[in-house]
Amino acid sequence: MASKSKKQKKIPHIKPINNFAMLFVLTVFQLITGYSAALAGDAFSGKMMLCAAVFAAFEWLYVGIFYFAMHRRNFELEFIAFFLTGVGLTAIGSVNVDACFKQMLIAICGVIGFTILVFILGNVELCMKLRTPVAVAALILLVLNLILAKVINGAGNWIEIAGVRIQPSEFVKVAFIFVGAATLEKIQTSKNIIKFIIFSVACVGTLILIRDFGTGLVFFVTFLIIAFMNSGDIKTVGLAVSAAGMGGAIVIKYKSYVTKRFSVYRHIWDDPYDTGYQQAHILTGMASGGLLGLGIGNGNIRHYFKDYHLTITDDIFGFICEEWGFLFGIVLVLSFVAIAVSALVNSIAARSAFYSIAAVAGAGMLLFQTALNIFGITDVLPLTGVTLPFVSQGGSSMISCWAVLAFIKASDVRTYNYLGGAKKK
């Protein structure tokens, strides 16, 4: 046995990427696209360029602090998220520069929240103690949503506080993953599992009551991921899917809002100027953009909708494909796939089940929401109205996405290496 161990092949050392070289390339890309967006209007927008420059400077500040002060070297996840966020800022700014500046400030808040949450997640015992308060806070948010909900686009998932609109369900997403992973990290007793099932039913049930079916579906799929990672039993997942299918059938039958959306599904060309207007015009725009796009500011989708907000929230992927090109759209999709692959790789070597469950659930949530958005506007799936993570306009969504990314970051064993002392260069 000893002789065999000596003959074992050494794993080749893979040289890490040059973080500052990658950051330089990302900055050049963001400034060039920001400049193009600044030219998209009737006159050059200095505010758009300022927005691109400020966000790029913030990226350098973030990497610089953690590289030199904290001796951290793994920034792959942040670079992907910075790339997606920057693309969203440019797309939004080419339509409405004021909305872009607001989104940029919220994105910075999201990164700060991401950083704080990564530090909290580093202490598993603290997370165990926080799971009950976090669950209670999440349920209180949903109750407030039921009481104070403002109906927008058919769903009552917005509340307004001091003139600021927030979407509570986006923050509950983070709590849902946190509570699920923390509850099932310890000895996985039936009592713990039942508690999490009750919490899940309360969350999804509330979302159905406020008619936010897209987000409810995202929660349910995340629950399935957590349940499968806990049990490893596909039969359990199959039973849950069957129950959800029956519940969905009841909702579709008795909720006219949902029935209308399903009746349009796969029939958008029957009435492209009324019920099928949104998807039909998105698909037409994407086709006209071709592989390389029409150029930022030269697309037609930005003119299809009277409310510009729809262009840069639900339909932003189609909008980007038309102006930036279908090939670039594929790059966006692959970026989300890269996040999911990173979570899977990290979960294998994670320090505990808490990190593994949280990382895979977080990545699954982001990937499934991406699929719902892209397949919804292209009529592959019924339109749900969920946002494209990191890219669509929406403050609550942006903060939520960065918080979910923290679970994946925390699962990487390299993230906390610097806590034990500075690494040698």
Short mmCIF file of C-alpha atoms in Angstrom, two decimals:
data_model
loop_
_atom_site.label_atom_id
_atom_site.label_comp_id
_atom_site.label_asym_id
_atom_site.label_seq_id
_atom_site.Cartn_x
_atom_site.Cartn_y
_atom_site.Cartn_z
CA MET A 1 0.00 0.00 0.00
CA ALA A 2 2.86 2.35 0.81
CA SER A 3 4.53 1.71 -2.54
CA LYS A 4 1.27 2.44 -4.33
CA SER A 5 0.85 5.75 -2.57
CA LYS A 6 4.32 6.79 -3.66
CA LYS A 7 3.46 6.00 -7.26
CA GLN A 8 0.26 8.05 -7.22
CA LYS A 9 0.28 10.83 -9.73
CA LYS A 10 0.52 14.32 -8.39
CA ILE A 11 -2.38 16.60 -9.21
CA PRO A 12 -1.03 19.31 -11.52
CA HIS A 13 -1.01 22.77 -10.01
CA ILE A 14 -3.43 25.06 -11.79
CA LYS A 15 -2.23 28.62 -11.83
CA PRO A 16 -4.96 30.97 -10.60
CA ILE A 17 -6.23 33.71 -12.86
CA ASN A 18 -4.70 37.15 -12.61
CA ASN A 19 -7.44 38.99 -10.75
CA PHE A 20 -6.36 42.46 -11.79
CA ALA A 21 -5.96 41.48 -15.44
CA MET A 22 -9.52 40.14 -15.40
CA LEU A 23 -10.74 43.25 -13.64
CA PHE A 24 -8.99 45.45 -16.22
CA VAL A 25 -10.71 43.62 -19.09
CA LEU A 26 -14.07 43.90 -17.31
CA THR A 27 -13.55 47.63 -16.73
CA VAL A 28 -12.66 48.28 -20.38
CA PHE A 29 -15.77 46.38 -21.48
CA GLN A 30 -18.01 48.33 -19.08
CA LEU A 31 -16.59 51.71 -20.10
CA ILE A 32 -16.92 50.96 -23.83
CA THR A 33 -20.50 49.75 -23.50
CA GLY A 34 -21.26 52.63 -21.12
CA TYR A 35 -19.98 55.06 -23.74
CA SER A 36 -22.22 53.44 -26.36
CA ALA A 37 -25.20 53.74 -24.03
CA ALA A 38 -24.35 57.40 -23.40
CA LEU A 39 -24.65 57.97 -27.17
CA ALA A 40 -27.99 56.13 -27.41
CA GLY A 41 -30.13 59.21 -26.72
CA ASP A 42 -30.60 62.44 -28.61
CA ALA A 43 -27.53 63.91 -26.89
CA PHE A 44 -24.45 62.47 -25.18
CA SER A 45 -25.26 61.53 -21.57
CA GLY A 46 -22.46 62.43 -19.20
CA LYS A 47 -24.49 60.97 -16.35
CA MET A 48 -24.43 57.55 -18.04
CA MET A 49 -20.65 57.67 -18.34
CA LEU A 50 -20.36 58.79 -14.73
CA CYS A 51 -22.53 55.86 -13.68
CA ALA A 52 -20.30 53.38 -15.58
CA ALA A 53 -17.13 54.96 -14.18
CA VAL A 54 -18.37 54.99 -10.57
CA PHE A 55 -19.40 51.34 -10.69
CA ALA A 56 -16.07 50.35 -12.27
CA ALA A 57 -14.19 52.29 -9.57
CA PHE A 58 -16.24 50.54 -6.90
CA GLU A 59 -15.26 47.16 -8.37
CA TRP A 60 -11.57 48.09 -8.14
CA LEU A 61 -12.07 49.27 -4.56
CA TYR A 62 -13.78 46.02 -3.57
CA VAL A 63 -11.13 43.76 -5.11
CA GLY A 64 -8.30 45.95 -3.83
CA ILE A 65 -9.49 45.87 -0.23
CA PHE A 66 -10.02 42.11 -0.11
CA TYR A 67 -6.86 41.31 -2.10
CA PHE A 68 -4.39 43.44 -0.13
CA ALA A 69 -6.03 43.81 3.28
CA MET A 70 -7.77 40.43 3.57
CA HIS A 71 -5.44 38.41 1.30
CA ARG A 72 -8.37 36.87 -0.54
CA ARG A 73 -7.69 35.50 -4.01
CA ASN A 74 -10.96 33.94 -5.21
CA PHE A 75 -13.00 36.60 -7.02
CA GLU A 76 -14.48 34.50 -9.83
CA LEU A 77 -18.06 34.73 -8.54
CA GLU A 78 -17.83 38.47 -8.01
CA PHE A 79 -16.46 39.01 -11.51
CA ILE A 80 -19.42 37.13 -13.03
CA ALA A 81 -21.88 39.10 -10.91
CA PHE A 82 -20.10 42.40 -11.70
CA PHE A 83 -20.31 41.53 -15.40
CA LEU A 84 -24.04 40.76 -15.25
CA THR A 85 -24.77 43.82 -13.11
CA GLY A 86 -22.76 46.05 -15.45
CA VAL A 87 -24.62 44.75 -18.50
CA GLY A 88 -27.89 45.53 -16.76
CA LEU A 89 -26.78 49.04 -15.82
CA THR A 90 -25.75 49.77 -19.42
CA ALA A 91 -29.00 48.41 -20.86
CA ILE A 92 -31.08 50.36 -18.34
CA GLY A 93 -29.03 53.53 -18.83
CA SER A 94 -29.51 53.44 -22.60
CA VAL A 95 -33.26 53.73 -21.96
CA ASN A 96 -33.44 55.82 -18.78
CA VAL A 97 -30.25 57.19 -17.26
CA ASP A 98 -31.93 58.26 -14.00
CA ALA A 99 -33.13 54.71 -13.44
CA CYS A 100 -29.60 53.50 -14.19
CA PHE A 101 -28.02 55.76 -11.56
CA LYS A 102 -30.52 54.58 -8.95
CA GLN A 103 -29.88 50.96 -9.92
CA MET A 104 -26.13 51.50 -9.63
CA LEU A 105 -26.44 52.83 -6.07
CA ILE A 106 -28.65 49.88 -5.13
CA ALA A 107 -26.14 47.47 -6.71
CA ILE A 108 -23.39 48.93 -4.51
CA CYS A 109 -25.65 48.40 -1.48
CA GLY A 110 -26.18 44.83 -2.69
CA VAL A 111 -22.42 44.18 -2.80
CA ILE A 112 -22.02 45.62 0.70
CA GLY A 113 -24.84 43.37 1.91
CA PHE A 114 -23.18 40.43 0.15
CA THR A 115 -19.92 41.14 1.99
CA ILE A 116 -21.63 41.35 5.39
CA LEU A 117 -23.59 38.15 4.80
CA VAL A 118 -20.44 36.26 3.75
CA PHE A 119 -18.85 37.19 7.09
CA ILE A 120 -21.97 36.06 9.00
CA LEU A 121 -22.09 32.76 7.10
CA GLY A 122 -18.52 32.08 8.15
CA ASN A 123 -19.81 31.26 11.65
CA VAL A 124 -22.01 28.15 11.38
CA GLU A 125 -22.98 28.18 15.05
CA LEU A 126 -24.22 31.75 14.74
CA CYS A 127 -26.27 30.75 11.70
CA MET A 128 -27.88 27.95 13.70
CA LYS A 129 -28.92 30.46 16.36
CA LEU A 130 -30.27 32.90 13.78
CA ARG A 131 -32.45 30.48 11.83
CA THR A 132 -35.55 30.92 14.02
CA PRO A 133 -35.39 34.76 14.16
CA VAL A 134 -34.82 34.83 10.39
CA ALA A 135 -37.81 32.54 9.79
CA VAL A 136 -40.04 34.70 11.99
CA ALA A 137 -38.86 37.88 10.26
CA ALA A 138 -39.60 36.34 6.86
CA LEU A 139 -43.13 35.41 7.87
CA ILE A 140 -43.73 38.89 9.30
CA LEU A 141 -42.61 40.39 5.98
CA LEU A 142 -45.08 38.21 4.09
CA VAL A 143 -47.92 39.12 6.48
CA LEU A 144 -47.13 42.81 5.97
CA ASN A 145 -47.20 42.13 2.25
CA LEU A 146 -50.71 40.67 2.59
CA ILE A 147 -51.92 43.67 4.57
CA LEU A 148 -50.17 46.53 2.75
CA ALA A 149 -49.83 45.05 -0.73
CA LYS A 150 -50.01 47.32 -3.76
CA VAL A 151 -51.19 45.51 -6.89
CA ILE A 152 -48.90 46.06 -9.90
CA ASN A 153 -49.30 44.12 -13.15
CA GLY A 154 -51.83 41.78 -11.55
CA ALA A 155 -49.77 40.80 -8.50
CA GLY A 156 -49.93 42.33 -5.02
CA ASN A 157 -46.27 41.88 -4.19
CA TRP A 158 -45.21 45.48 -3.52
CA ILE A 159 -45.40 47.60 -0.39
CA GLU A 160 -44.47 51.25 -0.12
CA ILE A 161 -42.63 52.63 2.91
CA ALA A 162 -41.72 56.34 3.12
CA GLY A 163 -42.11 56.68 -0.64
CA VAL A 164 -39.87 53.69 -1.35
CA ARG A 165 -41.37 50.57 -2.97
CA ILE A 166 -39.98 47.21 -1.91
CA GLN A 167 -40.83 43.64 -2.84
CA PRO A 168 -40.78 41.58 0.39
CA SER A 169 -40.74 38.24 -1.43
CA GLU A 170 -37.26 39.02 -2.78
CA PHE A 171 -35.86 39.28 0.75
CA VAL A 172 -37.78 36.20 1.85
CA LYS A 173 -35.90 34.26 -0.86
CA VAL A 174 -32.69 34.80 1.09
CA ALA A 175 -34.37 33.81 4.37
CA PHE A 176 -35.85 30.71 2.72
CA ILE A 177 -32.42 29.36 1.74
CA PHE A 178 -30.87 30.37 5.06
CA VAL A 179 -33.58 28.70 7.15
CA GLY A 180 -33.67 25.57 4.99
CA ALA A 181 -29.91 25.03 5.07
CA ALA A 182 -29.57 25.89 8.78
CA THR A 183 -32.50 23.70 9.84
CA LEU A 184 -31.23 20.64 7.97
CA GLU A 185 -27.53 21.11 8.74
CA LYS A 186 -27.69 19.43 12.12
CA ILE A 187 -29.14 15.99 12.87
CA GLN A 188 -31.83 15.68 10.23
CA THR A 189 -34.73 14.57 12.43
CA SER A 190 -38.32 14.37 11.23
CA LYS A 191 -39.09 17.28 13.57
CA ASN A 192 -36.64 19.55 11.76
CA ILE A 193 -37.94 18.47 8.37
CA ILE A 194 -41.57 19.07 9.38
CA LYS A 195 -40.66 22.56 10.65
CA PHE A 196 -39.09 23.44 7.32
CA ILE A 197 -42.05 22.02 5.37
CA ILE A 198 -44.45 24.16 7.42
CA PHE A 199 -42.28 27.22 6.79
CA SER A 200 -42.17 26.43 3.05
CA VAL A 201 -45.94 25.97 2.81
CA ALA A 202 -46.48 29.29 4.61
CA CYS A 203 -44.16 31.10 2.18
CA VAL A 204 -45.53 29.57 -1.02
CA GLY A 205 -49.14 29.84 0.20
CA THR A 206 -48.73 33.54 0.93
CA LEU A 207 -47.24 34.15 -2.50
CA ILE A 208 -50.25 32.43 -4.09
CA LEU A 209 -52.61 34.63 -2.07
CA ILE A 210 -50.89 37.79 -3.35
CA ARG A 211 -50.91 36.26 -6.87
CA ASP A 212 -47.13 36.28 -7.25
CA PHE A 213 -47.14 32.88 -8.92
CA GLY A 214 -43.77 33.28 -10.65
CA THR A 215 -41.94 33.84 -7.37
CA GLY A 216 -44.01 31.10 -5.74
CA LEU A 217 -42.77 28.69 -8.38
CA VAL A 218 -39.17 29.77 -7.75
CA PHE A 219 -39.67 29.09 -4.02
CA PHE A 220 -41.17 25.67 -4.72
CA VAL A 221 -38.32 24.55 -6.98
CA THR A 222 -35.83 25.76 -4.36
CA PHE A 223 -37.71 23.70 -1.77
CA LEU A 224 -37.40 20.63 -4.03
CA ILE A 225 -33.64 21.18 -4.31
CA ILE A 226 -33.25 21.46 -0.54
CA ALA A 227 -35.51 18.43 0.02
CA PHE A 228 -33.55 16.32 -2.45
CA MET A 229 -30.19 17.30 -0.96
CA ASN A 230 -31.56 16.40 2.46
CA SER A 231 -33.05 13.01 1.58
CA GLY A 232 -31.48 12.04 -1.73
CA ASP A 233 -34.79 10.33 -2.45
CA ILE A 234 -36.31 11.12 -5.85
CA LYS A 235 -39.62 9.58 -4.69
CA THR A 236 -40.02 12.33 -2.08
CA VAL A 237 -39.43 14.96 -4.74
CA GLY A 238 -41.89 13.22 -7.08
CA LEU A 239 -44.58 13.24 -4.40
CA ALA A 240 -44.04 16.97 -3.77
CA VAL A 241 -44.23 17.72 -7.50
CA SER A 242 -47.48 15.76 -7.82
CA ALA A 243 -49.02 17.67 -4.92
CA ALA A 244 -47.89 20.96 -6.44
CA GLY A 245 -49.33 19.92 -9.81
CA MET A 246 -52.77 19.39 -8.29
CA GLY A 247 -52.53 22.72 -6.46
CA GLY A 248 -51.47 24.45 -9.66
CA ALA A 249 -54.41 22.98 -11.55
CA ILE A 250 -56.81 24.38 -8.94
CA VAL A 251 -55.17 27.82 -9.13
CA ILE A 252 -55.36 27.87 -12.93
CA LYS A 253 -59.02 26.88 -12.87
CA TYR A 254 -60.22 29.46 -10.38
CA LYS A 255 -57.82 32.38 -10.88
CA SER A 256 -58.74 34.24 -14.06
CA TYR A 257 -55.44 36.17 -14.04
CA VAL A 258 -53.43 32.94 -14.26
CA THR A 259 -55.87 31.34 -16.70
CA LYS A 260 -55.43 34.27 -19.07
CA ARG A 261 -51.65 33.88 -19.05
CA PHE A 262 -51.86 30.16 -19.73
CA SER A 263 -54.37 30.69 -22.53
CA VAL A 264 -51.85 32.92 -24.32
CA TYR A 265 -49.06 30.36 -23.94
CA ARG A 266 -48.10 28.90 -27.34
CA HIS A 267 -50.76 31.10 -28.99
CA ILE A 268 -49.03 34.47 -29.14
CA TRP A 269 -49.23 34.64 -32.94
CA ASP A 270 -53.01 34.22 -32.88
CA ASP A 271 -53.28 37.83 -31.70
CA PRO A 272 -49.82 39.50 -31.87
CA TYR A 273 -51.29 42.98 -31.33
CA ASP A 274 -53.24 42.22 -28.16
CA THR A 275 -52.85 39.16 -25.92
CA GLY A 276 -49.63 38.03 -27.61
CA TYR A 277 -48.18 41.52 -28.06
CA GLN A 278 -45.35 41.24 -25.54
CA GLN A 279 -43.79 37.93 -26.59
CA ALA A 280 -44.47 38.43 -30.31
CA HIS A 281 -42.63 41.74 -30.40
CA ILE A 282 -39.79 40.42 -28.26
CA LEU A 283 -39.25 37.48 -30.62
CA THR A 284 -39.44 39.77 -33.66
CA GLY A 285 -36.86 42.09 -32.13
CA MET A 286 -34.51 39.25 -31.21
CA ALA A 287 -34.71 37.88 -34.75
CA SER A 288 -33.93 41.28 -36.25
CA GLY A 289 -30.87 41.61 -34.02
CA GLY A 290 -29.22 38.53 -35.48
CA LEU A 291 -25.99 37.13 -34.08
CA LEU A 292 -24.18 40.44 -33.46
CA GLY A 293 -27.04 42.82 -32.73
CA LEU A 294 -28.17 46.16 -34.11
CA GLY A 295 -26.02 48.19 -31.72
CA ILE A 296 -26.87 49.82 -28.39
CA GLY A 297 -29.66 52.33 -28.96
CA ASN A 298 -30.59 51.03 -32.43
CA GLY A 299 -33.15 48.39 -31.46
CA ASN A 300 -36.92 48.48 -31.84
CA ILE A 301 -37.99 46.75 -28.61
CA ARG A 302 -37.25 49.95 -26.68
CA HIS A 303 -40.03 51.60 -28.74
CA TYR A 304 -42.62 48.81 -28.57
CA PHE A 305 -43.86 49.45 -25.06
CA LYS A 306 -45.37 52.70 -23.83
CA ASP A 307 -44.07 51.94 -20.34
CA TYR A 308 -40.26 51.82 -20.65
CA HIS A 309 -40.13 50.00 -17.32
CA LEU A 310 -41.37 46.76 -18.91
CA THR A 311 -38.49 46.88 -21.41
CA ILE A 312 -35.80 46.86 -18.72
CA THR A 313 -37.46 44.49 -16.23
CA ASP A 314 -39.37 41.50 -17.63
CA ASP A 315 -38.14 41.83 -21.23
CA ILE A 316 -34.54 42.93 -20.77
CA PHE A 317 -33.05 39.71 -22.14
CA GLY A 318 -34.85 40.13 -25.46
CA PHE A 319 -33.93 43.81 -25.49
CA ILE A 320 -30.23 42.94 -24.98
CA CYS A 321 -30.28 40.18 -27.61
CA GLU A 322 -31.68 42.59 -30.20
CA GLU A 323 -29.12 45.33 -29.60
CA TRP A 324 -26.09 43.33 -28.37
CA GLY A 325 -26.64 40.20 -30.43
CA PHE A 326 -27.83 36.63 -29.89
CA LEU A 327 -24.25 35.48 -29.27
CA PHE A 328 -23.99 37.91 -26.38
CA GLY A 329 -27.29 36.56 -25.07
CA ILE A 330 -25.69 33.11 -24.98
CA VAL A 331 -22.77 34.58 -23.01
CA LEU A 332 -25.27 35.88 -20.42
CA VAL A 333 -26.86 32.45 -20.10
CA LEU A 334 -23.45 30.78 -19.75
CA SER A 335 -22.62 33.23 -16.96
CA PHE A 336 -25.50 31.84 -14.89
CA VAL A 337 -24.44 28.30 -15.76
CA ALA A 338 -20.93 29.14 -14.52
CA ILE A 339 -22.39 30.27 -11.18
CA ALA A 340 -24.29 26.97 -10.90
CA VAL A 341 -21.20 24.90 -11.76
CA SER A 342 -19.19 26.84 -9.18
CA ALA A 343 -21.80 26.03 -6.53
CA LEU A 344 -21.73 22.33 -7.39
CA VAL A 345 -17.93 22.19 -7.27
CA ASN A 346 -17.81 24.13 -4.00
CA SER A 347 -20.49 21.96 -2.37
CA ILE A 348 -18.38 18.83 -2.76
CA ALA A 349 -15.56 20.20 -0.60
CA ALA A 350 -17.69 22.44 1.63
CA ARG A 351 -16.98 22.51 5.35
CA SER A 352 -20.45 21.26 6.33
CA ALA A 353 -23.87 20.29 4.99
CA PHE A 354 -25.06 23.84 5.72
CA TYR A 355 -22.77 25.28 3.04
CA SER A 356 -23.51 22.51 0.54
CA ILE A 357 -27.28 22.84 0.83
CA ALA A 358 -27.22 26.65 0.81
CA ALA A 359 -24.89 26.88 -2.20
CA VAL A 360 -26.76 24.43 -4.41
CA ALA A 361 -30.15 25.87 -3.40
CA GLY A 362 -28.95 29.42 -4.12
CA ALA A 363 -27.52 28.49 -7.51
CA GLY A 364 -30.65 26.50 -8.36
CA MET A 365 -32.83 29.46 -7.46
CA LEU A 366 -30.84 31.86 -9.67
CA LEU A 367 -30.67 29.41 -12.57
CA PHE A 368 -34.37 28.52 -12.44
CA GLN A 369 -35.40 32.17 -12.21
CA THR A 370 -33.21 32.88 -15.23
CA ALA A 371 -34.91 30.06 -17.14
CA LEU A 372 -38.38 31.34 -16.20
CA ASN A 373 -37.52 34.84 -17.43
CA ILE A 374 -35.88 33.83 -20.73
CA PHE A 375 -38.27 30.99 -21.60
CA GLY A 376 -41.25 33.12 -20.57
CA ILE A 377 -40.56 36.03 -22.93
CA THR A 378 -39.70 33.61 -25.77
CA ASP A 379 -42.94 31.59 -25.25
CA VAL A 380 -41.13 28.36 -24.39
CA LEU A 381 -42.85 28.55 -20.98
CA PRO A 382 -45.85 30.60 -19.80
CA LEU A 383 -44.93 34.21 -18.99
CA THR A 384 -44.47 34.65 -15.23
CA GLY A 385 -43.05 38.15 -14.95
CA VAL A 386 -39.99 37.24 -12.85
CA THR A 387 -36.87 39.34 -13.32
CA LEU A 388 -33.54 38.31 -14.85
CA PRO A 389 -31.13 38.09 -11.88
CA PHE A 390 -28.56 40.92 -11.58
CA VAL A 391 -29.64 42.35 -14.97
CA SER A 392 -33.26 43.52 -14.73
CA GLN A 393 -34.15 46.82 -13.11
CA GLY A 394 -35.38 46.37 -9.56
CA GLY A 395 -33.81 47.32 -6.25
CA SER A 396 -35.25 44.47 -4.18
CA SER A 397 -34.25 41.94 -6.82
CA MET A 398 -30.70 43.29 -7.06
CA ILE A 399 -30.09 43.13 -3.31
CA SER A 400 -31.65 39.67 -3.14
CA CYS A 401 -29.46 38.31 -5.95
CA TRP A 402 -26.24 39.50 -4.32
CA ALA A 403 -27.40 38.04 -0.99
CA VAL A 404 -28.12 34.66 -2.62
CA LEU A 405 -24.67 34.78 -4.22
CA ALA A 406 -23.22 35.03 -0.70
CA PHE A 407 -24.34 31.45 0.00
CA ILE A 408 -22.31 30.21 -2.96
CA LYS A 409 -19.33 32.34 -1.97
CA ALA A 410 -19.44 31.01 1.58
CA SER A 411 -19.35 27.41 0.34
CA ASP A 412 -15.92 27.98 -1.27
CA VAL A 413 -13.31 26.85 1.28
CA ARG A 414 -10.90 29.49 -0.07
CA THR A 415 -13.20 32.30 1.05
CA TYR A 416 -12.29 32.02 4.73
CA ASN A 417 -8.65 31.05 4.41
CA TYR A 418 -7.52 34.56 5.17
CA LEU A 419 -9.19 34.40 8.59
CA GLY A 420 -6.47 32.07 9.73
CA GLY A 421 -3.71 34.46 8.75
CA ALA A 422 -2.28 36.21 5.76
CA LYS A 423 -1.28 34.09 2.82
CA LYS A 424 2.08 34.36 1.27
CA LYS A 425 2.10 35.70 -2.24
#
